[in-house]
mmCIF file with all atom_site columns, C-alpha atoms in Angstrom:
data_model
loop_
_atom_site.group_PDB
_atom_site.id
_atom_site.type_symbol
_atom_site.label_atom_id
_atom_site.label_alt_id
_atom_site.label_comp_id
_atom_site.label_asym_id
_atom_site.label_entity_id
_atom_site.label_seq_id
_atom_site.pdbx_PDB_ins_code
_atom_site.Cartn_x
_atom_site.Cartn_y
_atom_site.Cartn_z
_atom_site.occupancy
_atom_site.B_iso_or_equiv
_atom_site.pdbx_formal_charge
_atom_site.auth_seq_id
_atom_site.auth_comp_id
_atom_site.auth_asym_id
_atom_site.auth_atom_id
_atom_site.pdbx_PDB_model_num
ATOM 1   C CA . MET A 1 1   ? 0.000   0.000   0.000   1.00 0.00 ? 1   MET A CA 1
ATOM 2   C CA . LYS A 1 2   ? 1.356   3.436   -0.909  1.00 0.00 ? 2   LYS A CA 1
ATOM 3   C CA . PRO A 1 3   ? 2.461   5.716   1.965   1.00 0.00 ? 3   PRO A CA 1
ATOM 4   C CA . SER A 1 4   ? -0.190  8.319   1.137   1.00 0.00 ? 4   SER A CA 1
ATOM 5   C CA . THR A 1 5   ? -2.871  5.634   1.200   1.00 0.00 ? 5   THR A CA 1
ATOM 6   C CA . SER A 1 6   ? -1.575  4.316   4.534   1.00 0.00 ? 6   SER A CA 1
ATOM 7   C CA . LYS A 1 7   ? -1.802  7.808   6.026   1.00 0.00 ? 7   LYS A CA 1
ATOM 8   C CA . ASP A 1 8   ? -5.350  8.168   4.739   1.00 0.00 ? 8   ASP A CA 1
ATOM 9   C CA . GLU A 1 9   ? -6.180  4.713   6.118   1.00 0.00 ? 9   GLU A CA 1
ATOM 10  C CA . ARG A 1 10  ? -5.181  5.840   9.599   1.00 0.00 ? 10  ARG A CA 1
ATOM 11  C CA . PHE A 1 11  ? -7.220  9.031   9.169   1.00 0.00 ? 11  PHE A CA 1
ATOM 12  C CA . TRP A 1 12  ? -10.388 7.077   8.318   1.00 0.00 ? 12  TRP A CA 1
ATOM 13  C CA . ASP A 1 13  ? -9.783  4.448   11.003  1.00 0.00 ? 13  ASP A CA 1
ATOM 14  C CA . LYS A 1 14  ? -9.800  7.199   13.626  1.00 0.00 ? 14  LYS A CA 1
ATOM 15  C CA . LEU A 1 15  ? -12.966 8.710   12.153  1.00 0.00 ? 15  LEU A CA 1
ATOM 16  C CA . ALA A 1 16  ? -14.932 5.463   11.661  1.00 0.00 ? 16  ALA A CA 1
ATOM 17  C CA . VAL A 1 17  ? -17.129 5.463   14.777  1.00 0.00 ? 17  VAL A CA 1
ATOM 18  C CA . LYS A 1 18  ? -18.022 9.147   14.434  1.00 0.00 ? 18  LYS A CA 1
ATOM 19  C CA . TYR A 1 19  ? -18.614 8.698   10.695  1.00 0.00 ? 19  TYR A CA 1
ATOM 20  C CA . ALA A 1 20  ? -21.003 5.797   11.323  1.00 0.00 ? 20  ALA A CA 1
ATOM 21  C CA . ALA A 1 21  ? -23.009 7.859   13.825  1.00 0.00 ? 21  ALA A CA 1
ATOM 22  C CA . THR A 1 22  ? -23.292 10.963  11.626  1.00 0.00 ? 22  THR A CA 1
ATOM 23  C CA . PRO A 1 23  ? -26.607 11.337  9.738   1.00 0.00 ? 23  PRO A CA 1
ATOM 24  C CA . VAL A 1 24  ? -26.568 11.812  5.968   1.00 0.00 ? 24  VAL A CA 1
ATOM 25  C CA . ALA A 1 25  ? -26.296 15.542  5.242   1.00 0.00 ? 25  ALA A CA 1
ATOM 26  C CA . ASP A 1 26  ? -29.094 15.564  2.635   1.00 0.00 ? 26  ASP A CA 1
ATOM 27  C CA . GLU A 1 27  ? -31.329 12.531  3.146   1.00 0.00 ? 27  GLU A CA 1
ATOM 28  C CA . ALA A 1 28  ? -33.679 13.409  0.276   1.00 0.00 ? 28  ALA A CA 1
ATOM 29  C CA . ALA A 1 29  ? -30.798 13.658  -2.216  1.00 0.00 ? 29  ALA A CA 1
ATOM 30  C CA . TYR A 1 30  ? -29.314 10.398  -0.902  1.00 0.00 ? 30  TYR A CA 1
ATOM 31  C CA . GLN A 1 31  ? -32.603 8.554   -1.363  1.00 0.00 ? 31  GLN A CA 1
ATOM 32  C CA . GLN A 1 32  ? -32.925 9.982   -4.871  1.00 0.00 ? 32  GLN A CA 1
ATOM 33  C CA . LYS A 1 33  ? -29.458 8.662   -5.715  1.00 0.00 ? 33  LYS A CA 1
ATOM 34  C CA . LEU A 1 34  ? -30.411 5.219   -4.402  1.00 0.00 ? 34  LEU A CA 1
ATOM 35  C CA . GLU A 1 35  ? -33.510 5.214   -6.598  1.00 0.00 ? 35  GLU A CA 1
ATOM 36  C CA . MET A 1 36  ? -31.613 6.360   -9.698  1.00 0.00 ? 36  MET A CA 1
ATOM 37  C CA . THR A 1 37  ? -28.946 3.722   -9.110  1.00 0.00 ? 37  THR A CA 1
ATOM 38  C CA . ARG A 1 38  ? -31.527 0.930   -8.902  1.00 0.00 ? 38  ARG A CA 1
ATOM 39  C CA . GLU A 1 39  ? -32.687 1.727   -12.420 1.00 0.00 ? 39  GLU A CA 1
ATOM 40  C CA . TYR A 1 40  ? -29.474 0.024   -13.567 1.00 0.00 ? 40  TYR A CA 1
ATOM 41  C CA . PHE A 1 41  ? -29.880 -3.111  -11.441 1.00 0.00 ? 41  PHE A CA 1
ATOM 42  C CA . THR A 1 42  ? -31.453 -6.451  -12.245 1.00 0.00 ? 42  THR A CA 1
ATOM 43  C CA . PRO A 1 43  ? -31.941 -9.368  -9.825  1.00 0.00 ? 43  PRO A CA 1
ATOM 44  C CA . GLU A 1 44  ? -28.861 -10.949 -11.465 1.00 0.00 ? 44  GLU A CA 1
ATOM 45  C CA . SER A 1 45  ? -26.586 -7.909  -11.158 1.00 0.00 ? 45  SER A CA 1
ATOM 46  C CA . ARG A 1 46  ? -23.104 -8.362  -9.760  1.00 0.00 ? 46  ARG A CA 1
ATOM 47  C CA . VAL A 1 47  ? -22.034 -5.102  -8.127  1.00 0.00 ? 47  VAL A CA 1
ATOM 48  C CA . PHE A 1 48  ? -18.763 -3.734  -6.776  1.00 0.00 ? 48  PHE A CA 1
ATOM 49  C CA . GLU A 1 49  ? -18.401 -0.664  -4.565  1.00 0.00 ? 49  GLU A CA 1
ATOM 50  C CA . PHE A 1 50  ? -15.104 0.969   -3.596  1.00 0.00 ? 50  PHE A CA 1
ATOM 51  C CA . GLY A 1 51  ? -14.770 3.474   -0.784  1.00 0.00 ? 51  GLY A CA 1
ATOM 52  C CA . CYS A 1 52  ? -17.834 1.891   0.826   1.00 0.00 ? 52  CYS A CA 1
ATOM 53  C CA . GLY A 1 53  ? -17.250 3.419   4.266   1.00 0.00 ? 53  GLY A CA 1
ATOM 54  C CA . THR A 1 54  ? -19.470 1.754   6.854   1.00 0.00 ? 54  THR A CA 1
ATOM 55  C CA . GLY A 1 55  ? -21.540 -0.011  4.215   1.00 0.00 ? 55  GLY A CA 1
ATOM 56  C CA . SER A 1 56  ? -24.875 1.802   4.279   1.00 0.00 ? 56  SER A CA 1
ATOM 57  C CA . THR A 1 57  ? -25.236 2.104   0.507   1.00 0.00 ? 57  THR A CA 1
ATOM 58  C CA . ALA A 1 58  ? -24.220 -1.486  -0.245  1.00 0.00 ? 58  ALA A CA 1
ATOM 59  C CA . ILE A 1 59  ? -26.632 -2.808  2.384   1.00 0.00 ? 59  ILE A CA 1
ATOM 60  C CA . ALA A 1 60  ? -29.462 -0.614  1.068   1.00 0.00 ? 60  ALA A CA 1
ATOM 61  C CA . HIS A 1 61  ? -28.978 -2.037  -2.428  1.00 0.00 ? 61  HIS A CA 1
ATOM 62  C CA . ALA A 1 62  ? -28.525 -5.669  -1.369  1.00 0.00 ? 62  ALA A CA 1
ATOM 63  C CA . PRO A 1 63  ? -32.183 -6.742  -1.832  1.00 0.00 ? 63  PRO A CA 1
ATOM 64  C CA . HIS A 1 64  ? -32.131 -5.547  -5.448  1.00 0.00 ? 64  HIS A CA 1
ATOM 65  C CA . VAL A 1 65  ? -29.100 -7.447  -6.803  1.00 0.00 ? 65  VAL A CA 1
ATOM 66  C CA . LYS A 1 66  ? -27.524 -10.895 -6.791  1.00 0.00 ? 66  LYS A CA 1
ATOM 67  C CA . HIS A 1 67  ? -24.256 -10.023 -5.059  1.00 0.00 ? 67  HIS A CA 1
ATOM 68  C CA . ILE A 1 68  ? -22.246 -7.003  -3.893  1.00 0.00 ? 68  ILE A CA 1
ATOM 69  C CA . VAL A 1 69  ? -18.552 -6.816  -3.061  1.00 0.00 ? 69  VAL A CA 1
ATOM 70  C CA . ALA A 1 70  ? -17.808 -3.600  -1.150  1.00 0.00 ? 70  ALA A CA 1
ATOM 71  C CA . SER A 1 71  ? -14.296 -2.429  -0.275  1.00 0.00 ? 71  SER A CA 1
ATOM 72  C CA . ASP A 1 72  ? -12.633 0.264   1.791   1.00 0.00 ? 72  ASP A CA 1
ATOM 73  C CA . ILE A 1 73  ? -9.059  0.953   2.900   1.00 0.00 ? 73  ILE A CA 1
ATOM 74  C CA . SER A 1 74  ? -10.183 1.416   6.506   1.00 0.00 ? 74  SER A CA 1
ATOM 75  C CA . GLY A 1 75  ? -10.330 -1.751  8.561   1.00 0.00 ? 75  GLY A CA 1
ATOM 76  C CA . GLU A 1 76  ? -12.391 0.056   11.202  1.00 0.00 ? 76  GLU A CA 1
ATOM 77  C CA . MET A 1 77  ? -14.957 1.112   8.599   1.00 0.00 ? 77  MET A CA 1
ATOM 78  C CA . ILE A 1 78  ? -15.170 -2.454  7.272   1.00 0.00 ? 78  ILE A CA 1
ATOM 79  C CA . ALA A 1 79  ? -15.627 -3.881  10.784  1.00 0.00 ? 79  ALA A CA 1
ATOM 80  C CA . ILE A 1 80  ? -18.617 -1.590  11.337  1.00 0.00 ? 80  ILE A CA 1
ATOM 81  C CA . ALA A 1 81  ? -20.010 -2.430  7.885   1.00 0.00 ? 81  ALA A CA 1
ATOM 82  C CA . GLU A 1 82  ? -19.844 -6.159  8.614   1.00 0.00 ? 82  GLU A CA 1
ATOM 83  C CA . GLN A 1 83  ? -21.806 -5.736  11.832  1.00 0.00 ? 83  GLN A CA 1
ATOM 84  C CA . LYS A 1 84  ? -24.425 -3.630  10.048  1.00 0.00 ? 84  LYS A CA 1
ATOM 85  C CA . ALA A 1 85  ? -24.769 -6.301  7.348   1.00 0.00 ? 85  ALA A CA 1
ATOM 86  C CA . ILE A 1 86  ? -25.331 -8.992  9.977   1.00 0.00 ? 86  ILE A CA 1
ATOM 87  C CA . ALA A 1 87  ? -28.001 -6.861  11.657  1.00 0.00 ? 87  ALA A CA 1
ATOM 88  C CA . ALA A 1 88  ? -29.702 -6.225  8.296   1.00 0.00 ? 88  ALA A CA 1
ATOM 89  C CA . GLU A 1 89  ? -29.386 -9.891  7.241   1.00 0.00 ? 89  GLU A CA 1
ATOM 90  C CA . ALA A 1 90  ? -27.689 -8.719  4.048   1.00 0.00 ? 90  ALA A CA 1
ATOM 91  C CA . HIS A 1 91  ? -26.162 -12.104 3.281   1.00 0.00 ? 91  HIS A CA 1
ATOM 92  C CA . ASN A 1 92  ? -25.291 -11.260 -0.328  1.00 0.00 ? 92  ASN A CA 1
ATOM 93  C CA . VAL A 1 93  ? -22.852 -8.466  0.591   1.00 0.00 ? 93  VAL A CA 1
ATOM 94  C CA . LEU A 1 94  ? -19.156 -9.204  1.067   1.00 0.00 ? 94  LEU A CA 1
ATOM 95  C CA . PHE A 1 95  ? -17.083 -6.467  2.700   1.00 0.00 ? 95  PHE A CA 1
ATOM 96  C CA . VAL A 1 96  ? -13.327 -6.480  2.095   1.00 0.00 ? 96  VAL A CA 1
ATOM 97  C CA . ARG A 1 97  ? -10.549 -4.261  3.387   1.00 0.00 ? 97  ARG A CA 1
ATOM 98  C CA . ALA A 1 98  ? -8.652  -3.375  0.229   1.00 0.00 ? 98  ALA A CA 1
ATOM 99  C CA . ASP A 1 99  ? -7.408  -0.577  -1.971  1.00 0.00 ? 99  ASP A CA 1
ATOM 100 C CA . LEU A 1 100 ? -8.943  -0.527  -5.437  1.00 0.00 ? 100 LEU A CA 1
ATOM 101 C CA . ALA A 1 101 ? -5.527  -1.229  -6.959  1.00 0.00 ? 101 ALA A CA 1
ATOM 102 C CA . GLU A 1 102 ? -5.353  -4.513  -5.030  1.00 0.00 ? 102 GLU A CA 1
ATOM 103 C CA . LEU A 1 103 ? -8.448  -5.791  -6.846  1.00 0.00 ? 103 LEU A CA 1
ATOM 104 C CA . GLU A 1 104 ? -7.258  -5.021  -10.358 1.00 0.00 ? 104 GLU A CA 1
ATOM 105 C CA . ASP A 1 105 ? -7.363  -8.673  -11.449 1.00 0.00 ? 105 ASP A CA 1
ATOM 106 C CA . ARG A 1 106 ? -11.182 -8.592  -11.459 1.00 0.00 ? 106 ARG A CA 1
ATOM 107 C CA . GLN A 1 107 ? -11.644 -7.688  -15.122 1.00 0.00 ? 107 GLN A CA 1
ATOM 108 C CA . ASN A 1 108 ? -14.942 -7.726  -17.063 1.00 0.00 ? 108 ASN A CA 1
ATOM 109 C CA . GLU A 1 109 ? -16.612 -9.068  -13.911 1.00 0.00 ? 109 GLU A CA 1
ATOM 110 C CA . TYR A 1 110 ? -19.229 -6.554  -12.745 1.00 0.00 ? 110 TYR A CA 1
ATOM 111 C CA . ASP A 1 111 ? -22.470 -5.161  -14.140 1.00 0.00 ? 111 ASP A CA 1
ATOM 112 C CA . VAL A 1 112 ? -22.266 -2.069  -11.934 1.00 0.00 ? 112 VAL A CA 1
ATOM 113 C CA . VAL A 1 113 ? -19.391 -0.415  -10.079 1.00 0.00 ? 113 VAL A CA 1
ATOM 114 C CA . MET A 1 114 ? -20.172 2.271   -7.517  1.00 0.00 ? 114 MET A CA 1
ATOM 115 C CA . GLY A 1 115 ? -17.835 4.903   -6.091  1.00 0.00 ? 115 GLY A CA 1
ATOM 116 C CA . HIS A 1 116 ? -19.599 7.420   -3.874  1.00 0.00 ? 116 HIS A CA 1
ATOM 117 C CA . SER A 1 117 ? -17.810 10.311  -2.160  1.00 0.00 ? 117 SER A CA 1
ATOM 118 C CA . ILE A 1 118 ? -14.474 8.725   -3.010  1.00 0.00 ? 118 ILE A CA 1
ATOM 119 C CA . LEU A 1 119 ? -12.953 9.885   -6.331  1.00 0.00 ? 119 LEU A CA 1
ATOM 120 C CA . HIS A 1 120 ? -11.979 13.263  -4.872  1.00 0.00 ? 120 HIS A CA 1
ATOM 121 C CA . LEU A 1 121 ? -10.171 11.458  -2.028  1.00 0.00 ? 121 LEU A CA 1
ATOM 122 C CA . LEU A 1 122 ? -7.972  9.136   -4.104  1.00 0.00 ? 122 LEU A CA 1
ATOM 123 C CA . PRO A 1 123 ? -4.271  9.797   -4.800  1.00 0.00 ? 123 PRO A CA 1
ATOM 124 C CA . ASP A 1 124 ? -4.810  9.034   -8.518  1.00 0.00 ? 124 ASP A CA 1
ATOM 125 C CA . PRO A 1 125 ? -8.504  9.243   -9.479  1.00 0.00 ? 125 PRO A CA 1
ATOM 126 C CA . GLN A 1 126 ? -7.783  8.887   -13.196 1.00 0.00 ? 126 GLN A CA 1
ATOM 127 C CA . ALA A 1 127 ? -6.037  5.560   -12.568 1.00 0.00 ? 127 ALA A CA 1
ATOM 128 C CA . ALA A 1 128 ? -9.045  4.505   -10.482 1.00 0.00 ? 128 ALA A CA 1
ATOM 129 C CA . MET A 1 129 ? -11.388 5.305   -13.367 1.00 0.00 ? 129 MET A CA 1
ATOM 130 C CA . ALA A 1 130 ? -9.268  3.164   -15.676 1.00 0.00 ? 130 ALA A CA 1
ATOM 131 C CA . ARG A 1 131 ? -9.399  0.273   -13.189 1.00 0.00 ? 131 ARG A CA 1
ATOM 132 C CA . VAL A 1 132 ? -13.168 0.588   -12.899 1.00 0.00 ? 132 VAL A CA 1
ATOM 133 C CA . TYR A 1 133 ? -13.444 0.493   -16.690 1.00 0.00 ? 133 TYR A CA 1
ATOM 134 C CA . ARG A 1 134 ? -11.511 -2.785  -16.769 1.00 0.00 ? 134 ARG A CA 1
ATOM 135 C CA . MET A 1 135 ? -13.585 -4.283  -13.942 1.00 0.00 ? 135 MET A CA 1
ATOM 136 C CA . LEU A 1 136 ? -16.883 -3.638  -15.717 1.00 0.00 ? 136 LEU A CA 1
ATOM 137 C CA . LYS A 1 137 ? -18.454 -6.008  -18.189 1.00 0.00 ? 137 LYS A CA 1
ATOM 138 C CA . PRO A 1 138 ? -19.036 -4.464  -21.637 1.00 0.00 ? 138 PRO A CA 1
ATOM 139 C CA . GLY A 1 139 ? -22.228 -2.431  -21.277 1.00 0.00 ? 139 GLY A CA 1
ATOM 140 C CA . GLY A 1 140 ? -21.758 -2.121  -17.511 1.00 0.00 ? 140 GLY A CA 1
ATOM 141 C CA . VAL A 1 141 ? -22.099 1.196   -15.698 1.00 0.00 ? 141 VAL A CA 1
ATOM 142 C CA . PHE A 1 142 ? -19.972 3.204   -13.283 1.00 0.00 ? 142 PHE A CA 1
ATOM 143 C CA . ILE A 1 143 ? -22.150 5.142   -10.847 1.00 0.00 ? 143 ILE A CA 1
ATOM 144 C CA . SER A 1 144 ? -20.433 7.815   -8.790  1.00 0.00 ? 144 SER A CA 1
ATOM 145 C CA . SER A 1 145 ? -21.142 10.788  -6.562  1.00 0.00 ? 145 SER A CA 1
ATOM 146 C CA . THR A 1 146 ? -18.245 13.218  -6.272  1.00 0.00 ? 146 THR A CA 1
ATOM 147 C CA . ALA A 1 147 ? -17.633 16.502  -4.485  1.00 0.00 ? 147 ALA A CA 1
ATOM 148 C CA . CYS A 1 148 ? -16.469 19.035  -7.073  1.00 0.00 ? 148 CYS A CA 1
ATOM 149 C CA . LEU A 1 149 ? -14.570 21.449  -4.870  1.00 0.00 ? 149 LEU A CA 1
ATOM 150 C CA . GLU A 1 150 ? -13.735 23.789  -7.744  1.00 0.00 ? 150 GLU A CA 1
ATOM 151 C CA . GLU A 1 151 ? -17.267 25.121  -7.176  1.00 0.00 ? 151 GLU A CA 1
ATOM 152 C CA . MET A 1 152 ? -16.611 25.593  -3.448  1.00 0.00 ? 152 MET A CA 1
ATOM 153 C CA . GLY A 1 153 ? -13.972 28.320  -3.251  1.00 0.00 ? 153 GLY A CA 1
ATOM 154 C CA . PHE A 1 154 ? -13.788 28.452  0.557   1.00 0.00 ? 154 PHE A CA 1
ATOM 155 C CA . TRP A 1 155 ? -13.049 24.729  0.919   1.00 0.00 ? 155 TRP A CA 1
ATOM 156 C CA . LYS A 1 156 ? -10.581 24.848  -1.952  1.00 0.00 ? 156 LYS A CA 1
ATOM 157 C CA . LEU A 1 157 ? -8.498  27.364  0.024   1.00 0.00 ? 157 LEU A CA 1
ATOM 158 C CA . LEU A 1 158 ? -8.973  25.730  3.422   1.00 0.00 ? 158 LEU A CA 1
ATOM 159 C CA . LEU A 1 159 ? -8.131  22.119  2.525   1.00 0.00 ? 159 LEU A CA 1
ATOM 160 C CA . PRO A 1 160 ? -4.329  22.437  2.158   1.00 0.00 ? 160 PRO A CA 1
ATOM 161 C CA . VAL A 1 161 ? -4.154  23.948  5.647   1.00 0.00 ? 161 VAL A CA 1
ATOM 162 C CA . ALA A 1 162 ? -6.445  21.284  7.126   1.00 0.00 ? 162 ALA A CA 1
ATOM 163 C CA . LYS A 1 163 ? -4.412  18.505  5.515   1.00 0.00 ? 163 LYS A CA 1
ATOM 164 C CA . ALA A 1 164 ? -1.142  19.940  6.848   1.00 0.00 ? 164 ALA A CA 1
ATOM 165 C CA . LEU A 1 165 ? -2.651  19.908  10.347  1.00 0.00 ? 165 LEU A CA 1
ATOM 166 C CA . GLY A 1 166 ? -3.797  16.298  9.974   1.00 0.00 ? 166 GLY A CA 1
ATOM 167 C CA . LYS A 1 167 ? -7.453  17.346  9.973   1.00 0.00 ? 167 LYS A CA 1
ATOM 168 C CA . ALA A 1 168 ? -8.213  16.274  6.397   1.00 0.00 ? 168 ALA A CA 1
ATOM 169 C CA . PRO A 1 169 ? -7.180  13.433  4.085   1.00 0.00 ? 169 PRO A CA 1
ATOM 170 C CA . HIS A 1 170 ? -5.781  13.828  0.571   1.00 0.00 ? 170 HIS A CA 1
ATOM 171 C CA . VAL A 1 171 ? -8.360  15.702  -1.535  1.00 0.00 ? 171 VAL A CA 1
ATOM 172 C CA . ASN A 1 172 ? -8.519  16.392  -5.287  1.00 0.00 ? 172 ASN A CA 1
ATOM 173 C CA . VAL A 1 173 ? -10.158 19.579  -6.521  1.00 0.00 ? 173 VAL A CA 1
ATOM 174 C CA . PHE A 1 174 ? -12.483 18.677  -9.398  1.00 0.00 ? 174 PHE A CA 1
ATOM 175 C CA . SER A 1 175 ? -14.803 20.749  -11.531 1.00 0.00 ? 175 SER A CA 1
ATOM 176 C CA . ARG A 1 176 ? -17.860 18.953  -12.904 1.00 0.00 ? 176 ARG A CA 1
ATOM 177 C CA . GLU A 1 177 ? -16.621 19.482  -16.456 1.00 0.00 ? 177 GLU A CA 1
ATOM 178 C CA . GLY A 1 178 ? -13.164 18.173  -15.570 1.00 0.00 ? 178 GLY A CA 1
ATOM 179 C CA . LEU A 1 179 ? -14.595 15.091  -13.871 1.00 0.00 ? 179 LEU A CA 1
ATOM 180 C CA . ILE A 1 180 ? -16.748 14.233  -16.884 1.00 0.00 ? 180 ILE A CA 1
ATOM 181 C CA . SER A 1 181 ? -13.817 14.845  -19.227 1.00 0.00 ? 181 SER A CA 1
ATOM 182 C CA . ASP A 1 182 ? -11.624 12.479  -17.205 1.00 0.00 ? 182 ASP A CA 1
ATOM 183 C CA . MET A 1 183 ? -14.247 9.747   -17.471 1.00 0.00 ? 183 MET A CA 1
ATOM 184 C CA . THR A 1 184 ? -14.802 10.093  -21.189 1.00 0.00 ? 184 THR A CA 1
ATOM 185 C CA . GLU A 1 185 ? -11.036 10.070  -21.763 1.00 0.00 ? 185 GLU A CA 1
ATOM 186 C CA . LYS A 1 186 ? -10.966 6.638   -20.098 1.00 0.00 ? 186 LYS A CA 1
ATOM 187 C CA . GLY A 1 187 ? -13.539 5.350   -22.580 1.00 0.00 ? 187 GLY A CA 1
ATOM 188 C CA . PHE A 1 188 ? -16.785 5.858   -20.676 1.00 0.00 ? 188 PHE A CA 1
ATOM 189 C CA . GLU A 1 189 ? -19.956 7.201   -22.270 1.00 0.00 ? 189 GLU A CA 1
ATOM 190 C CA . LEU A 1 190 ? -21.861 9.627   -20.042 1.00 0.00 ? 190 LEU A CA 1
ATOM 191 C CA . VAL A 1 191 ? -25.423 8.384   -19.514 1.00 0.00 ? 191 VAL A CA 1
ATOM 192 C CA . HIS A 1 192 ? -26.768 10.661  -16.797 1.00 0.00 ? 192 HIS A CA 1
ATOM 193 C CA . GLN A 1 193 ? -25.678 13.518  -14.551 1.00 0.00 ? 193 GLN A CA 1
ATOM 194 C CA . TRP A 1 194 ? -27.471 15.119  -11.638 1.00 0.00 ? 194 TRP A CA 1
ATOM 195 C CA . GLN A 1 195 ? -26.627 17.704  -9.015  1.00 0.00 ? 195 GLN A CA 1
ATOM 196 C CA . PRO A 1 196 ? -29.338 18.426  -6.426  1.00 0.00 ? 196 PRO A CA 1
ATOM 197 C CA . LYS A 1 197 ? -28.075 21.977  -5.859  1.00 0.00 ? 197 LYS A CA 1
ATOM 198 C CA . LYS A 1 198 ? -25.045 24.151  -6.560  1.00 0.00 ? 198 LYS A CA 1
ATOM 199 C CA . GLY A 1 199 ? -22.080 23.014  -4.503  1.00 0.00 ? 199 GLY A CA 1
ATOM 200 C CA . ALA A 1 200 ? -23.542 19.556  -3.878  1.00 0.00 ? 200 ALA A CA 1
ATOM 201 C CA . ALA A 1 201 ? -21.832 16.359  -5.000  1.00 0.00 ? 201 ALA A CA 1
ATOM 202 C CA . VAL A 1 202 ? -22.261 15.510  -8.684  1.00 0.00 ? 202 VAL A CA 1
ATOM 203 C CA . PHE A 1 203 ? -23.990 12.190  -9.404  1.00 0.00 ? 203 PHE A CA 1
ATOM 204 C CA . LEU A 1 204 ? -22.828 10.575  -12.642 1.00 0.00 ? 204 LEU A CA 1
ATOM 205 C CA . VAL A 1 205 ? -23.734 7.405   -14.520 1.00 0.00 ? 205 VAL A CA 1
ATOM 206 C CA . ALA A 1 206 ? -21.151 6.420   -17.143 1.00 0.00 ? 206 ALA A CA 1
ATOM 207 C CA . ARG A 1 207 ? -21.300 3.331   -19.339 1.00 0.00 ? 207 ARG A CA 1
ATOM 208 C CA . LYS A 1 208 ? -18.560 1.085   -20.668 1.00 0.00 ? 208 LYS A CA 1
ATOM 209 C CA . PRO A 1 209 ? -19.500 0.575   -24.331 1.00 0.00 ? 209 PRO A CA 1
ATOM 210 C CA . LYS A 1 210 ? -20.627 -2.869  -25.407 1.00 0.00 ? 210 LYS A CA 1
ATOM 211 C CA . ALA A 1 211 ? -18.044 -4.830  -27.368 1.00 0.00 ? 211 ALA A CA 1
#
C-alpha cells in the first residue's frame, strides 16, 4: 500500500465510529441517488463498490441485486459495515478491506461499479477510473457521486491547511466538467448527470461501451 494511502487509512480508522453515527447531510438527495442507481440493477446484477465506508449504501442495495462486493481501505470502517450487514441480514454483501488497486485482477466481472464520495479522495482518481473500466463487463455502468470542490472556493483554500494539520485526508479539486472529461477520456460514455443543488456532489452514470 502506498504511503499516502496508509496515512489516509489511519485518518479514516480514527474517524470510523463518528462517521457511522453521523446522519446523511441531505437525506432526500441520498434517497434519490439510491432510486436512480436501482434503475441500472437487475436481480442478477453483480455489483462492486469501492470506498464503501461503513456499508450503508451497499446494504441498502442488497435486496435488489444478486451479489455485492464492497471495499474500503479502513479496517475500522469495514468492521462496522460487517456488523451492520449482519443486523440487516444482508447475506449477499461481502465487505473487504482493500485498496482498489489490489483488486485489479477482477476484469470484465461486474455489471455495476459504484464509487460514492471517493474519487476526490484518491491519490490518482484517473487511474481509479481506468481500473473501474476494466472491472466492468461491456455495457456495464460506473455510478459515482463526487464533491467538485472547484465550485466551493472556501473549501478549496482551506483544505491544504487542514491537511497539513492532519485534519483532512488527501483531496482532489475537481470541476464537474473536468470530472466528466476524465471519465470520457478513459472510454466511458456519459449516460446521466445530476446535481441536487449548486455546490452539492455531482452524481454521474457512465457506461462502458458494449463490445
